[in-house]
Coordinates of C-alpha atoms in Angstrom, one line a residue:
M427 CA 79.6 36.0 176.2
A428 CA 76.4 36.4 178.2
Q429 CA 76.6 36.2 182.0
A430 CA 75.1 33.3 183.8
R431 CA 71.5 33.7 184.7
V432 CA 70.6 34.9 188.2
L433 CA 67.7 32.7 189.6
T434 CA 64.8 33.9 191.6
E435 CA 63.7 32.0 194.7
R436 CA 60.9 30.4 192.6
E437 CA 63.3 29.3 189.9
L438 CA 65.7 27.8 192.4
R439 CA 62.8 25.9 193.9
K440 CA 61.9 24.6 190.5
V441 CA 65.4 23.3 189.9
L442 CA 65.5 21.7 193.4
N443 CA 62.1 20.1 192.8
F444 CA 63.4 18.7 189.6
C445 CA 66.5 17.4 191.4
N446 CA 64.2 15.6 193.8
T447 CA 62.8 13.5 190.9
Q448 CA 66.3 12.4 189.8
P449 CA 68.8 9.8 191.0
H450 CA 71.2 11.1 193.7
A451 CA 68.7 13.8 194.6
S452 CA 70.1 14.7 198.0
R453 CA 73.7 14.9 196.8
N454 CA 72.8 17.1 193.7
R455 CA 70.5 19.4 195.8
T456 CA 73.2 19.9 198.3
M457 CA 75.9 20.6 195.7
L458 CA 73.7 23.2 194.0
L459 CA 72.8 24.8 197.3
C460 CA 76.5 25.2 198.2
T461 CA 76.8 27.6 195.2
H462 CA 73.5 29.4 195.9
M463 CA 73.6 29.7 199.7
A464 CA 77.4 29.9 200.3
G465 CA 78.6 31.4 197.0
M466 CA 81.0 28.6 196.5
R467 CA 82.7 28.0 193.1
V468 CA 81.9 24.7 191.3
G469 CA 85.6 23.7 191.7
E470 CA 85.4 24.4 195.4
V471 CA 82.3 22.2 195.8
A472 CA 84.0 19.4 193.8
A473 CA 87.0 19.6 196.0
L474 CA 85.1 19.3 199.3
R475 CA 86.0 16.5 201.6
I476 CA 83.9 15.1 204.5
C477 CA 86.3 16.6 207.0
D478 CA 85.8 20.1 205.5
V479 CA 82.1 20.2 206.7
L480 CA 81.9 17.6 209.5
A481 CA 83.3 18.6 213.0
A482 CA 84.8 16.1 215.4
D483 CA 81.5 15.9 217.4
G484 CA 79.5 15.0 214.3
A485 CA 78.0 18.5 213.8
I486 CA 78.1 20.4 210.5
K487 CA 80.7 23.3 210.7
E488 CA 79.5 26.9 210.5
E489 CA 82.6 27.7 208.5
I490 CA 84.4 25.8 205.8
S491 CA 88.1 26.5 205.6
L492 CA 89.2 25.9 202.1
S493 CA 92.9 25.3 201.5
A494 CA 94.8 27.0 198.6
T495 CA 94.6 23.8 196.6
Q496 CA 90.8 23.7 196.8
T497 CA 90.3 27.3 195.5
K498 CA 90.7 29.3 192.4
G499 CA 93.9 31.5 192.4
N500 CA 95.6 29.2 194.9
R501 CA 94.5 31.3 197.9
A502 CA 93.0 29.8 201.0
R503 CA 89.6 31.2 202.0
T504 CA 86.8 30.7 204.6
V505 CA 83.2 30.0 203.5
L506 CA 80.4 30.8 205.9
V507 CA 77.7 28.1 206.0
P508 CA 74.2 29.4 206.8
K509 CA 71.8 27.4 208.9
K510 CA 69.7 26.2 206.0
L511 CA 72.7 24.9 204.2
R512 CA 74.0 23.2 207.4
D513 CA 70.6 21.5 207.6
E514 CA 70.9 20.4 204.0
L515 CA 74.4 19.0 204.5
H516 CA 73.3 17.2 207.6
Q517 CA 70.4 15.5 205.9
Y518 CA 72.6 14.6 202.9
L519 CA 75.2 12.9 205.1
Q520 CA 72.5 11.1 207.1
Q521 CA 71.0 9.8 203.9
R522 CA 74.4 8.9 202.4
F523 CA 75.6 6.9 205.4
G524 CA 72.1 5.7 206.6
L525 CA 72.8 7.1 210.1
A526 CA 70.8 9.4 212.4
S527 CA 73.9 10.6 214.2
L528 CA 77.0 11.5 212.2
Q529 CA 79.4 10.9 215.1
A530 CA 80.3 7.5 213.7
V531 CA 81.2 9.1 210.4
T532 CA 84.0 11.1 212.1
Q533 CA 85.7 7.7 213.0
T534 CA 86.0 6.8 209.3
D535 CA 88.2 8.2 206.5
T536 CA 86.9 11.8 206.4
L537 CA 89.4 12.7 203.7
R538 CA 87.1 11.1 201.2
A539 CA 85.1 13.2 198.8
L540 CA 82.1 14.9 200.3
F541 CA 80.2 14.4 197.0
P542 CA 81.2 11.0 195.5
T543 CA 80.5 9.9 192.0
Q544 CA 79.7 6.4 190.8
K545 CA 83.0 6.3 188.8
N546 CA 85.2 7.8 191.5
P547 CA 83.7 7.5 195.0
Q548 CA 87.0 8.4 196.8
R549 CA 87.9 11.5 194.7
G550 CA 84.4 12.5 193.6
F551 CA 83.7 15.1 190.9
T552 CA 86.3 17.2 189.1
A553 CA 85.3 20.9 188.4
N554 CA 84.6 20.0 184.8
T555 CA 82.4 17.0 185.5
L556 CA 80.4 19.0 188.1
C557 CA 80.0 21.9 185.6
Q558 CA 78.5 19.3 183.2
L559 CA 76.2 18.0 185.8
F560 CA 75.0 21.5 186.8
H561 CA 74.5 22.3 183.1
K562 CA 72.3 19.2 182.7
L563 CA 70.3 19.9 185.8
Y564 CA 69.6 23.5 184.8
K565 CA 68.8 22.5 181.2
D566 CA 66.5 19.7 182.2
S567 CA 64.6 22.0 184.5
Q568 CA 64.2 24.6 181.7
M569 CA 66.4 27.2 183.2
T570 CA 67.7 28.7 180.0
G571 CA 70.9 30.7 180.5
A572 CA 71.7 29.1 183.8
T573 CA 75.3 27.8 184.1
S574 CA 77.6 26.6 186.9
H575 CA 78.2 30.3 187.7
S576 CA 74.5 30.9 188.3
G577 CA 74.7 30.0 192.0
R578 CA 77.5 32.4 192.8
R579 CA 75.9 35.2 190.8
T580 CA 72.6 34.6 192.5
F581 CA 74.3 34.5 196.0
I582 CA 76.2 37.8 195.4
T583 CA 73.2 39.6 193.7
K584 CA 70.8 38.6 196.6
L585 CA 73.2 40.0 199.2
A586 CA 73.8 43.2 197.2
D587 CA 70.0 43.6 196.9
K588 CA 69.8 43.5 200.7
G589 CA 72.3 46.3 201.0
V590 CA 75.5 44.3 201.8
G591 CA 78.5 46.4 200.9
V592 CA 80.7 45.5 198.0
R593 CA 83.8 44.9 200.2
V594 CA 81.9 42.4 202.3
L595 CA 80.6 40.7 199.1
M596 CA 84.2 40.6 197.8
A597 CA 85.3 38.8 200.9
L598 CA 82.4 36.4 200.9
A599 CA 83.0 35.5 197.2
G600 CA 86.8 35.1 197.7
H601 CA 87.5 37.7 195.0
K602 CA 90.8 39.6 194.8
S603 CA 89.2 42.8 193.4
I604 CA 86.0 44.8 193.8
A605 CA 85.7 45.1 190.1
T606 CA 85.4 41.3 189.8
T607 CA 82.6 41.2 192.4
Q608 CA 80.8 44.1 190.8
R609 CA 80.6 42.1 187.5
Y610 CA 78.7 39.4 189.4
I611 CA 75.9 41.7 190.6
E612 CA 72.7 41.7 188.5
L613 CA 70.9 45.0 188.5
N614 CA 67.5 44.5 190.1
P615 CA 64.8 46.9 188.7
T616 CA 62.7 46.4 191.8
V617 CA 65.5 47.6 194.1
M618 CA 66.2 50.6 191.8
N619 CA 62.6 51.7 192.0
R620 CA 62.5 51.9 195.8
P621 CA 61.9 55.3 197.3
G622 CA 65.1 57.1 198.1
F623 CA 66.9 56.1 194.8

């Protein structure tokens, strides 16, 4: 089976621009960016609750602590949230709740799904329904070969291209073995043609 397509910055922008023209634009953009910017699995994104990303002071957390029940392989892990993704999460929650400050949200039921669906606003997506949504978003934006794994592959490949070591990549991806992480890395001809190789 062919590996999921790794997206360039331009291709990702095209997908995000397409999302902006669709219903639930902010929610869908943010879910996609969780995979592209933090390397989260689709099942992990689906399992996110408001309390996982929102701190008691109403700020977006710099790290998401996923419990064993929220991850693949039943192993808890920590996900680093870069500034751009924190900004995206903040904007999404502001738009979702119609609030400038998210402090008030902390006083509500933060065990609710971070990304609700129309059918199930409390629980939100399942891993399967989110895979289907990602497939549709990629397909409708003409990203042939892109799947729900594309975000993680893109995340890992970009970091590898920047020279991040495979052990660090393994930790960031939440993999048990280096071999698994290595399978995610797309070879970049541009990097291979740099002087010194």
